[in-house]
XYZ file of C-alpha atoms in Angstrom:
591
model
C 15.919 17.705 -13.448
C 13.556 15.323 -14.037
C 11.428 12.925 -12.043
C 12.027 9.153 -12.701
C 9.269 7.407 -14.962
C 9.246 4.763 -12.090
C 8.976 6.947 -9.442
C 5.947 8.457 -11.876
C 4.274 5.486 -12.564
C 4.098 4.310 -8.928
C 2.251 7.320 -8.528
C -0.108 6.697 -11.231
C -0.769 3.173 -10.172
C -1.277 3.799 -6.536
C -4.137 6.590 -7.387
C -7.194 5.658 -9.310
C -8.186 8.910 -11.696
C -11.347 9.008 -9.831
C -9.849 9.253 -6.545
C -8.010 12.329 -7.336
C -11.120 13.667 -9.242
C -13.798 12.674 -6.363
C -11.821 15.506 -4.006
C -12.873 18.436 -6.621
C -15.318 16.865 -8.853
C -18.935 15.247 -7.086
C -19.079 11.888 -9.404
C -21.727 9.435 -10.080
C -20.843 5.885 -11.312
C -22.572 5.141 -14.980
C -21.274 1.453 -16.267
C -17.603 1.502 -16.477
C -17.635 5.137 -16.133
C -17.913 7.901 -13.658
C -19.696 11.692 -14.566
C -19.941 14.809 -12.906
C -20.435 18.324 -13.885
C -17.394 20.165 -15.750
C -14.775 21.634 -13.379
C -13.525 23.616 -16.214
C -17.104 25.058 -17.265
C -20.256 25.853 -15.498
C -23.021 23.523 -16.524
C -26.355 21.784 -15.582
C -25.705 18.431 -17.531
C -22.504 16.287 -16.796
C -20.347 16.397 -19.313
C -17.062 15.503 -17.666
C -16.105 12.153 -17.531
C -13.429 9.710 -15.760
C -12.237 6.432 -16.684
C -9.982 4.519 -14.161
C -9.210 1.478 -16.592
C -7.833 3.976 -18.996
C -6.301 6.212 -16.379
C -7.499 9.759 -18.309
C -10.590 12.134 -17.559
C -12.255 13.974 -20.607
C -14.571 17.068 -20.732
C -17.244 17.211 -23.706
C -17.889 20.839 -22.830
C -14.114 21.954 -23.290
C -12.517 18.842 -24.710
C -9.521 19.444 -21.975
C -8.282 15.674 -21.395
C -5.351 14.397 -19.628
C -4.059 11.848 -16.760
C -4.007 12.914 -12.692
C -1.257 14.971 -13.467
C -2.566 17.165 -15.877
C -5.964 17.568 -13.962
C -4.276 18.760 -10.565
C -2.148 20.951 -12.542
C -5.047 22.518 -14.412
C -7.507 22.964 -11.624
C -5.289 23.798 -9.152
C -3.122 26.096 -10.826
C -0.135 23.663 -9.813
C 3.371 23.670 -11.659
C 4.372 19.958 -12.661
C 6.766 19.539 -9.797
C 4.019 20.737 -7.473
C 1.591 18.263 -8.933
C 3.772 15.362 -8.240
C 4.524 16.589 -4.615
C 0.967 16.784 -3.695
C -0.298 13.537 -5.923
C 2.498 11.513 -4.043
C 1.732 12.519 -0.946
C -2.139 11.595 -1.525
C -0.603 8.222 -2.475
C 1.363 7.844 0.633
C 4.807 8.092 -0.817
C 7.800 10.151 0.175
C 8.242 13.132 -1.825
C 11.010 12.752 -3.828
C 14.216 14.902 -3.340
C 17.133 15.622 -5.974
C 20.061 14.512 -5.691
C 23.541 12.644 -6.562
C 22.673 9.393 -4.737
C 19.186 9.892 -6.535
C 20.716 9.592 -9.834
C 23.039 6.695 -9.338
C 20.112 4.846 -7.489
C 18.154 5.706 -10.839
C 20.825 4.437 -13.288
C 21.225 1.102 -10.451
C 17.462 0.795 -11.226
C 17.504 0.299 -14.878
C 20.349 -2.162 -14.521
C 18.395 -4.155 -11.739
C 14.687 -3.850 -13.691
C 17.146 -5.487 -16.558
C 18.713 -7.984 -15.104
C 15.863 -8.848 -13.339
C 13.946 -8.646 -16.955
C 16.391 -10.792 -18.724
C 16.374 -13.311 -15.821
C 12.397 -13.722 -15.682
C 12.012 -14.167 -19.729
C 14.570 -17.051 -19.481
C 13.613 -19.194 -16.993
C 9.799 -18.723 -18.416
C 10.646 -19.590 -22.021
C 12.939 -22.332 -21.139
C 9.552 -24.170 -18.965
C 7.552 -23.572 -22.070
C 10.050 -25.108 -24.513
C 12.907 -27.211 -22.938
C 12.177 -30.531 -23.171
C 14.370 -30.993 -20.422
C 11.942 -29.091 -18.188
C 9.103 -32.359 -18.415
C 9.402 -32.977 -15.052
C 8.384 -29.348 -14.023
C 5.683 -29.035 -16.761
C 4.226 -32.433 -15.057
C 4.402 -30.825 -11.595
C 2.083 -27.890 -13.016
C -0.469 -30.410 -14.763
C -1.222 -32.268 -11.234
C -1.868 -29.366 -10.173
C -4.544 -28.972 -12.735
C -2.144 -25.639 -14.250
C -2.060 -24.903 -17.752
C 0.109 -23.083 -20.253
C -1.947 -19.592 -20.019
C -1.965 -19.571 -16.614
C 1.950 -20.511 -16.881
C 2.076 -17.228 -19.315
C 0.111 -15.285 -17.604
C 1.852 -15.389 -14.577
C 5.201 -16.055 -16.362
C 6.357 -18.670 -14.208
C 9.549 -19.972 -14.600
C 11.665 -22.870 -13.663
C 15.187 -22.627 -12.517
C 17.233 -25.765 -13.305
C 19.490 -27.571 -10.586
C 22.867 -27.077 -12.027
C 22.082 -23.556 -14.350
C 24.688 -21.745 -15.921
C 22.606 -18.324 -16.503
C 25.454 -16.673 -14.289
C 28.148 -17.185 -16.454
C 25.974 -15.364 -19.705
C 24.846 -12.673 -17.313
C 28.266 -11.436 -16.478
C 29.028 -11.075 -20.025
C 27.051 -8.006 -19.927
C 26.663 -7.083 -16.270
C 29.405 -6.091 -13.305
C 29.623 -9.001 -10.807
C 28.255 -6.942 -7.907
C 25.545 -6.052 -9.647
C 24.509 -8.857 -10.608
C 24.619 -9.873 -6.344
C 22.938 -6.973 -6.132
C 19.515 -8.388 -7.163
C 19.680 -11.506 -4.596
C 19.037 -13.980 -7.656
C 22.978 -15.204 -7.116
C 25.067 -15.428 -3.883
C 28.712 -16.167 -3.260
C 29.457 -20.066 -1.616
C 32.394 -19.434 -0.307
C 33.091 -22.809 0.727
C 32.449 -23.989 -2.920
C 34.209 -20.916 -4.295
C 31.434 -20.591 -6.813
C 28.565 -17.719 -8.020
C 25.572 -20.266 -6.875
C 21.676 -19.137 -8.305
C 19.311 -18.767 -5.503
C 16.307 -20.364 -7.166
C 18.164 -23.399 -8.471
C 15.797 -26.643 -8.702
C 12.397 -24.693 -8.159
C 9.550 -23.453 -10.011
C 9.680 -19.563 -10.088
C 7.157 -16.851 -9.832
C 8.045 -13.554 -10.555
C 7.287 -10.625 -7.904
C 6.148 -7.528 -9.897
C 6.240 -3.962 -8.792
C 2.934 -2.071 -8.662
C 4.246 -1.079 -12.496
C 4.463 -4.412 -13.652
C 7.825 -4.881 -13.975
C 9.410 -7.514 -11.810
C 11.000 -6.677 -8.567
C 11.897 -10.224 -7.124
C 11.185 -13.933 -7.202
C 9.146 -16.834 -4.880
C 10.441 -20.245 -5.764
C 9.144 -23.521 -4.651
C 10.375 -26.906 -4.760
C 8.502 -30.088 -6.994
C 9.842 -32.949 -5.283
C 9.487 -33.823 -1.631
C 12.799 -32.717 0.410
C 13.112 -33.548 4.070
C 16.246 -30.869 4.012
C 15.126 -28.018 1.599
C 12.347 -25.558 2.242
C 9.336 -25.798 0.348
C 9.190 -22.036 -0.759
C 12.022 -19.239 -0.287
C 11.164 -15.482 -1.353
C 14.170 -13.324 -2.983
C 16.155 -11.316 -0.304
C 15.601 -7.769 0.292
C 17.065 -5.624 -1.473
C 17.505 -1.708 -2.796
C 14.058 -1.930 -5.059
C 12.131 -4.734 -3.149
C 10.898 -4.544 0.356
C 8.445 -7.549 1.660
C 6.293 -5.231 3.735
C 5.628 -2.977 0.912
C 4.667 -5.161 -1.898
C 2.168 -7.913 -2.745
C 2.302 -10.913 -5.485
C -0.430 -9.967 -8.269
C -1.050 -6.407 -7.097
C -0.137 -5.283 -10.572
C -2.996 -7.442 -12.220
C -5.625 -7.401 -9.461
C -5.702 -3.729 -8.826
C -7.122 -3.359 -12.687
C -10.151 -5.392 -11.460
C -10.864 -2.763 -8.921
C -13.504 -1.607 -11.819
C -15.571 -4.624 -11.321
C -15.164 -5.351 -7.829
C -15.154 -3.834 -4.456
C -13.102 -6.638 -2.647
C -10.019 -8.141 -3.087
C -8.807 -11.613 -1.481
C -5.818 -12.019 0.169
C -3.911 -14.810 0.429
C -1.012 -16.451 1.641
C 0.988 -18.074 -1.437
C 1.916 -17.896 -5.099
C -0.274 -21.044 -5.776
C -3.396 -19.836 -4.191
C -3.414 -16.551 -6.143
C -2.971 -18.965 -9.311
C -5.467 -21.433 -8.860
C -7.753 -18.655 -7.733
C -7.627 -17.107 -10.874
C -7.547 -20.243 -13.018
C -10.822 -20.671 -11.845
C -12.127 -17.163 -12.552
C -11.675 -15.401 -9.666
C -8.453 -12.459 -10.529
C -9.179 -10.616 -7.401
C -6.836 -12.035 -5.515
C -2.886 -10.644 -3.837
C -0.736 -12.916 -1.804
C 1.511 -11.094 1.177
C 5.352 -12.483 0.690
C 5.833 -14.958 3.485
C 6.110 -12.259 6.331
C 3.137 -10.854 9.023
C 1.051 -8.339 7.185
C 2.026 -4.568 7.011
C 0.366 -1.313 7.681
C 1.865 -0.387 4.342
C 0.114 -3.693 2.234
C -3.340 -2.550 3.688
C -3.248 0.792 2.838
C -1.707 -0.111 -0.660
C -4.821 -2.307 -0.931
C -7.110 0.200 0.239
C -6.335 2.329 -3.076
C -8.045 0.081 -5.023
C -10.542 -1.678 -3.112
C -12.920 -1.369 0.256
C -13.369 -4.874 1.061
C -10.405 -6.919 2.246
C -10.875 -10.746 2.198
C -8.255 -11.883 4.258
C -8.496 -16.043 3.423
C -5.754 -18.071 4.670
C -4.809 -21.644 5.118
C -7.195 -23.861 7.188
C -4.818 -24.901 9.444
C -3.150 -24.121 12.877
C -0.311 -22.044 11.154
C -2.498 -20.035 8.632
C -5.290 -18.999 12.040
C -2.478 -17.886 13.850
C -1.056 -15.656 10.542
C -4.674 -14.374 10.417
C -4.461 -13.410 13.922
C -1.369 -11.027 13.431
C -3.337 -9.344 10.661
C -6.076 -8.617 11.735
C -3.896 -7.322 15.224
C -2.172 -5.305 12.854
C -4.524 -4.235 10.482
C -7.373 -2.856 12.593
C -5.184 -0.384 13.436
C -5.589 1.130 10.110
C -9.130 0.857 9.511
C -11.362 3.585 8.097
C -15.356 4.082 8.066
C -15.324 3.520 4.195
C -13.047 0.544 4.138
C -14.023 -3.323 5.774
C -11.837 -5.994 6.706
C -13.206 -9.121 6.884
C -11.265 -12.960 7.539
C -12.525 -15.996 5.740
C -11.569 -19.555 7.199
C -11.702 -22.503 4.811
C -11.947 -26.331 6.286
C -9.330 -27.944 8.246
C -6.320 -28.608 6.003
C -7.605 -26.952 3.141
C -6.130 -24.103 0.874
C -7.564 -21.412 -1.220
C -5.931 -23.424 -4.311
C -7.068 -26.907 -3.221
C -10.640 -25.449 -1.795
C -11.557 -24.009 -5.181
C -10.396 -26.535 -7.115
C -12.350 -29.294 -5.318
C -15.225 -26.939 -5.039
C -15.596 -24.168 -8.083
C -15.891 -20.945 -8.048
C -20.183 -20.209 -7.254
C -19.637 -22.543 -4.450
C -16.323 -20.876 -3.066
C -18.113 -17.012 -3.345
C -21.197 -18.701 -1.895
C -18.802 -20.060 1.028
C -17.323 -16.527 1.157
C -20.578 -14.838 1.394
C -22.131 -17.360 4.046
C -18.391 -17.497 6.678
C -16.525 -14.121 6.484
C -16.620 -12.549 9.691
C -15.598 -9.244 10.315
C -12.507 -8.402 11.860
C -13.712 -6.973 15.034
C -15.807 -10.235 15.495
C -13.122 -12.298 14.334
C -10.890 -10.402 17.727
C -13.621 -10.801 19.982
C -14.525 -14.484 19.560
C -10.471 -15.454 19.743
C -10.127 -13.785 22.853
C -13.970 -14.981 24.508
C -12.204 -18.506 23.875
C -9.815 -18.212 26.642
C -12.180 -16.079 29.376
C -13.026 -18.438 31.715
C -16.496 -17.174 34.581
C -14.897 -15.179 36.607
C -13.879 -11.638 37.704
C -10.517 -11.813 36.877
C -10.445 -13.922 33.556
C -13.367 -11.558 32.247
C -10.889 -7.823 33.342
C -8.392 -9.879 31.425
C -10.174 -10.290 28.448
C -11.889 -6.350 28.440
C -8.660 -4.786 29.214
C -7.662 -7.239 26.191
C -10.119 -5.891 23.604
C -9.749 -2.101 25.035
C -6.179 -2.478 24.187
C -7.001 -3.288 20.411
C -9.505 -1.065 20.189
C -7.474 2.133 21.225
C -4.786 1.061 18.667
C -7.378 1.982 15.816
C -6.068 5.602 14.405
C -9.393 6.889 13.339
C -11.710 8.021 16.508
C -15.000 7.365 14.273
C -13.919 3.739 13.890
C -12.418 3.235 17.351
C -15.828 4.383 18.785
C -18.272 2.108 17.214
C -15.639 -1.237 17.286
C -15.356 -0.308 21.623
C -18.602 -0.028 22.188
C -19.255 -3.226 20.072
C -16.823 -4.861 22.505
C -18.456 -3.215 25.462
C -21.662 -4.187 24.102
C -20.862 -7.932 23.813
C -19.229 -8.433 26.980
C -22.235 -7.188 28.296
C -23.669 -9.993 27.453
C -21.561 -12.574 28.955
C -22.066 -10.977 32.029
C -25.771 -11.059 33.051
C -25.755 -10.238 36.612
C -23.531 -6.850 36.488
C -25.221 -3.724 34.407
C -28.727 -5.382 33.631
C -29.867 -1.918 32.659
C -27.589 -1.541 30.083
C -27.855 -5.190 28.994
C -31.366 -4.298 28.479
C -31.318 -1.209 26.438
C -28.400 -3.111 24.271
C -30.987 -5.770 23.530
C -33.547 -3.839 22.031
C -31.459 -1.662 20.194
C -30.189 -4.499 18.888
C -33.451 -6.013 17.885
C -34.434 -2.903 15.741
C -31.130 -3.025 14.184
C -31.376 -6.182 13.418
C -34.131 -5.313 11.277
C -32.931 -2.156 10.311
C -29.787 -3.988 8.814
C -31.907 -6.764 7.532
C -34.180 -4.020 5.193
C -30.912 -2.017 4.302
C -29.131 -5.151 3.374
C -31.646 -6.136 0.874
C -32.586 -2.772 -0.942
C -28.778 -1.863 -1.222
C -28.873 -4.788 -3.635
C -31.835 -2.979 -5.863
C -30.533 -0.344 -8.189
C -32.298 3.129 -8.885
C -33.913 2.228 -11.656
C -35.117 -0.975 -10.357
C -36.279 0.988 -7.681
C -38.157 3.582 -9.947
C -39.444 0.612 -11.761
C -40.903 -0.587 -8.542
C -43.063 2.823 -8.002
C -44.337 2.950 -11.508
C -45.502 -0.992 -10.817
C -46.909 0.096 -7.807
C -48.343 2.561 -8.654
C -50.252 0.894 -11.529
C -51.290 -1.851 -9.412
C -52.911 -0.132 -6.652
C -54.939 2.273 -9.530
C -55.989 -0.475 -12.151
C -59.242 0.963 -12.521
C -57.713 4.558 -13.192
C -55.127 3.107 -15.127
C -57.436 1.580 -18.120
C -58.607 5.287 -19.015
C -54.990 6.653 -19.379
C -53.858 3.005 -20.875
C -52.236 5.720 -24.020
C -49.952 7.297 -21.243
C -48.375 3.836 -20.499
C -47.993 2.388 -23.649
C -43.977 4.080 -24.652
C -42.339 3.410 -21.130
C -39.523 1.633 -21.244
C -38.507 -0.522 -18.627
C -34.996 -2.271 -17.980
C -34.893 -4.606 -15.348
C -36.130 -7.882 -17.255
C -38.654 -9.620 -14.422
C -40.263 -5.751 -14.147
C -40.597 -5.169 -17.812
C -42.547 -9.053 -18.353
C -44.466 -7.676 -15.064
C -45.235 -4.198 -16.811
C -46.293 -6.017 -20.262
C -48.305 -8.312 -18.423
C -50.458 -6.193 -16.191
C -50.559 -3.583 -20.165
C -52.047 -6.546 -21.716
C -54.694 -7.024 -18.779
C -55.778 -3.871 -18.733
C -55.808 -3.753 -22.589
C -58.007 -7.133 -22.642
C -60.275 -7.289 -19.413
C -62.751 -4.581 -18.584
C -63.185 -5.146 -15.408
C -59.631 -5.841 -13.247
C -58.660 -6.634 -9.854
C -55.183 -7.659 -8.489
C -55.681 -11.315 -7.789
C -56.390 -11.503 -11.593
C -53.187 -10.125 -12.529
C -51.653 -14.036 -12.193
C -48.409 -12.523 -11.184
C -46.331 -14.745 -8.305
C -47.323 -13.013 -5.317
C -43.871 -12.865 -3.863
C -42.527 -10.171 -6.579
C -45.873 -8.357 -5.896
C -44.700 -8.801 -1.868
C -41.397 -7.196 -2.921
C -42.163 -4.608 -4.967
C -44.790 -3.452 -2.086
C -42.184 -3.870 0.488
C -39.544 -1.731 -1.022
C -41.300 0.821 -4.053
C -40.053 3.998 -2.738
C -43.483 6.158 -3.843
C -45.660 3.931 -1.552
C -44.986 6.667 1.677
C -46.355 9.644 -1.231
C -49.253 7.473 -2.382
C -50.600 7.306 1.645
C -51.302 11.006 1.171
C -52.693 10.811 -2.148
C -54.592 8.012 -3.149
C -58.113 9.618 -3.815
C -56.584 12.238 -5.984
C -56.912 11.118 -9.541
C -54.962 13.791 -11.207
C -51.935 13.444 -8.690
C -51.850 9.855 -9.236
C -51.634 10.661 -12.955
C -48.750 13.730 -12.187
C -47.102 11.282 -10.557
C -47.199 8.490 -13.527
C -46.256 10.977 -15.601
C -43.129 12.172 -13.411
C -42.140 8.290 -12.936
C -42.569 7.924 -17.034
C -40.275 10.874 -17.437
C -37.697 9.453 -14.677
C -37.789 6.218 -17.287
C -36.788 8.016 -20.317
C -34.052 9.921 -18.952
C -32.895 7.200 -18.034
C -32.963 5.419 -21.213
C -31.316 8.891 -22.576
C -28.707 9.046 -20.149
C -27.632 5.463 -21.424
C -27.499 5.869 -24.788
C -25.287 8.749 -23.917
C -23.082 7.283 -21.939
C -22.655 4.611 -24.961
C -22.210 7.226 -27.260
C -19.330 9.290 -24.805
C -17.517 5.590 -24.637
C -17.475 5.215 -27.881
C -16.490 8.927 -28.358
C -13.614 8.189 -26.155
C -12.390 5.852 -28.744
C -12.650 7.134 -31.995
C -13.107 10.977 -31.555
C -15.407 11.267 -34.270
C -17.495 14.216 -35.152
C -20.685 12.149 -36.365
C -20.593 10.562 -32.356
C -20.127 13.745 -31.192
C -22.903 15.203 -33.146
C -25.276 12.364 -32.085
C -24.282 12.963 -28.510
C -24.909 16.801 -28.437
C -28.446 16.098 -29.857
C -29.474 13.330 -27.121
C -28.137 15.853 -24.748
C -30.495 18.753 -25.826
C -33.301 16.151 -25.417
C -32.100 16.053 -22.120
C -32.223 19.191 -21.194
C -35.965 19.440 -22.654
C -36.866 16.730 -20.470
């Protein structure tokens, strides 16, 4: 019996490739790609590579190739059905059992992905050509929506007196059509009524793509309608389980390591009409255990940005109650609060998008501080109040499932408390204070060289290096002249101090005329300044290690060109590429 391509698919879309690979296979990132050596062969040189935007792995040494499935199956000796049991339950799903209610809940499937189908591809062509749909098409202008964000989205609208009922039942039983939650019996009226009647629609897609339910929203001011209503749930839709845009934004987990979540359909739109496609929207209910760990498939930053008003702080409140339970040393959570009465839609819009990631960047706070400063709010100076508010943040803290997490967010609790209370534990208020102090710094230091690459950082040494030996330098000038640099400001550095030392017999650093603030920086953070405090009156181990860093450089450049030349191998499989790639390899190996 087979497995149902839905049930399949979820599978594939909840697990990037190099998730499954990263627990056999150790990978380094390289562009767009990830490498590691051949699990198939034994080798020296990567040749094995994964690529999560086209969901498939390849191997230059053996040429095996294939999705998770196949790789699970062929490195761990797994049948199919085994491979599925184990991939699902990495993905957090049930494993799926066989049976008669399986099969008629797979044939109710296709004829609720259908209807549902049929339903979305209406209501979306009818706003892009019915002239009768102005009104709605004017709503979307003001607010500054166009037609490919109408498309890409495929919103809908869903007239006030439709008749889409009375085709659907031409072609589908009455009860199913119910089924979905798009229609509903008035029994007073005696009449099939549509659920979305009068309001813009925006379709709610499975993790697949395909859509799973609707969000509709009014255009005109009603002081007896609400302003948005979410489908019911039903068989194939469950509001704790699924997000709006998960099925787009989870393809930009490639390029970025967050993901902002929001709290409507129109924040998520005008988000990405102004650039930023990183963004889900929870379905109108508290978030779920099950939404954060979805989200932590795909990304390790969690934005959580809601409405700047009473009603969206308390929603942000419930999440993060809920989802520091779930957290995990590789994963953040962080809450971003825009001005009073403002929106994520309405904030970027007035704003742009630098100015809205520079916002982002400048208010986040994590979610542990988030917890604590709610809760120091309502501690008042005394005994009581402040047992109230420990016993408070214990609570929370022993809620968190991993012990690794739960330890560090207590004793930041502990730690802060501390110091509201400077008359009781003085000792330990003390020792908090200067540990803090030197991890202040510490932070400060790691902070700003995680934001330097390798190569920048290899760059940096071979600077140094040059810098602090000018004198040296000018007789080996020929072992300097073919090293390639990439970083842009260090290569015009590089050719700049070449050109000195090429042109002026007799050099010193203040003659270099390069701003002394990069000079600060590359000093501050070149990684062979520690070696060079051992060796700096050794000529020929300043010149071993020039010509170490030089080799570093072209390996480099090697190791790019062959990752162009695998990506492009990818594509068109051709025996020339290939042939060009096996020779820039064997250069590798020489060097």
């Amino acid at each position: 019996m087979k497995y149902p391509k839905e049930y399949l698919e979820e599978i594939k879309t909840r697990l990037k490739v190099s998730t499954v690979v990263s627990k056999y296979v150790s990978l380094k990132k390289r562009g767009r790609e990830y490498v590691g050596l051949s699990p198939f062969k034994n080798e020296k040189t990567p040749s094995f590579t994964v690529n999560d935007e086209k969901e498939f792995y390849h191997c230059f040494a053996t040429s095996e190739h294939g999705n998770i499935f196949d790789f699970v199956m062929k490195t761990q000796n797994f049948k199919f059905g085994e491979a599925v049991k184990h991939l699902a339950n990495l993905a957090g799903m049930q494993p799926y059992i066989f049976s008669k209610q399986d099969e008629e809940r797979e044939k109710k499937w296709k004829i609720y992905s259908s209807i549902f189908l049929e339903y979305v591809d209406f209501y979306h062509n009818q706003l892009l050509k019915n002239e009768k749909y102005s009104k709605a098409r004017d709503y979307l202008k003001n607010r500054s929506l166009d037609k490919d964000q109408v498309k890409k989205f495929k919103i809908g609208f869903v007239e006030k007196n439709p008749n889409l009922f009375e085709e659907l039942k031409k072609n589908y039983l009455i009860d199913d059509l119910l089924e979905t939650g798009l229609f509903y019996f008035d029994e007073k009226k005696n009449i099939y009524v549509e659920r979305f009647r009068g309001r813009l629609i925006f379709p709610i897609n499975n993790i697949s793509g395909q859509p799973i339910a609707l969000g509709g929203r009014i255009i005109e001011k009603s002081d007896f309608l609400a302003k948005y209503v979410n489908s019911p749930e039903t068989l194939f839709f469950k509001k704790g389980s699924n997000l709006y845009n998960l099925d787009l934004a989870r393809k930009m987990s490639n390029k970025f390591e967050n993901i902002f979540l929001v709290e409507g359909y129109m924040d998520v739109v005008g988000l990405s009409k102004n650039g930023i496609e990183n963004a889900v929207a929870n379905l109108g209910t508290s978030l779920t255990d099950k939404q954060i760990f979805t989200l932590n498939q795909f990304f390790n930053d969690i934005v959580i940005c809601f409405d700047g008003d009473d009603s969206g702080y308390k929603a942000a409140l419930r999440a993060a109650e809920n989802s520091i339970r779930g957290m995990k040393p590789e994963k953040q959570i962080s809450f971003l609060f825009l001005p009073d009465q403002e929106d994520p839609d309405s904030f970027i819009n007035k704003n742009g998008k630098e100015y809205f990631f520079d916002y982002s960047r400048q208010n986040k706070i994590s979610i542990h501080q988030f917890l604590f400063n709610h809760y120091k709010k309502y501690t008042q100076n005394n005994p009581s109040s402040m047992a109230i508010f420990e016993k408070k943040l214990r609570s929370i803290a022993n809620t968190i499932k991993d012990n690794y997490i739960k330890k560090y967010i207590l004793e930041y609790f502990i730690k802060e408390i501390s110091g509201l209370t400077p008359y009781t534990n003085q000792n330990q208020r003390n020792f908090y204070t200067k540990n803090t102090r030197s991890l202040e710094k510490t932070k400060k230091y790691f902070t700003e060289s995680q934001s330097l690459s390798g190569i920048e950082l290899k760059e940096f040494s071979l600077i140094y290096l040059v810098v602090n030996n000018l004198n040296l330098m000018r007789d080996y000038i020929h072992l300097l002249k073919d090293i390639k640099l990439f970083s842009e400001v260090n290569k015009q550095i590089f050719e700049k101090i070449v050109f000195k030392l090429k042109s002026e017999n007799d050099l010193s650093v203040d003659q270099l005329d390069i701003d002394i603030q990069l000079i600060d920086k590359i000093t501050k953070f070149a990684p062979i300044k520690h070696i060079l405090q051992k060796k700096f009156n050794k000529d020929h181990e300043i010149i071993e290690l020039l010509e170490d860093i030089a080799r570093d450089l072209n390996n480099y450049n090697l190791e790019f060109r062959i990752q162009e030349l695998e990506s492009k191998f990818s594509k068109d499989l051709s025996e020339t590429t290939f042939n060009e790639l096996k020779e820039l390899k064997k250069k590798q190996n020489v060097n």
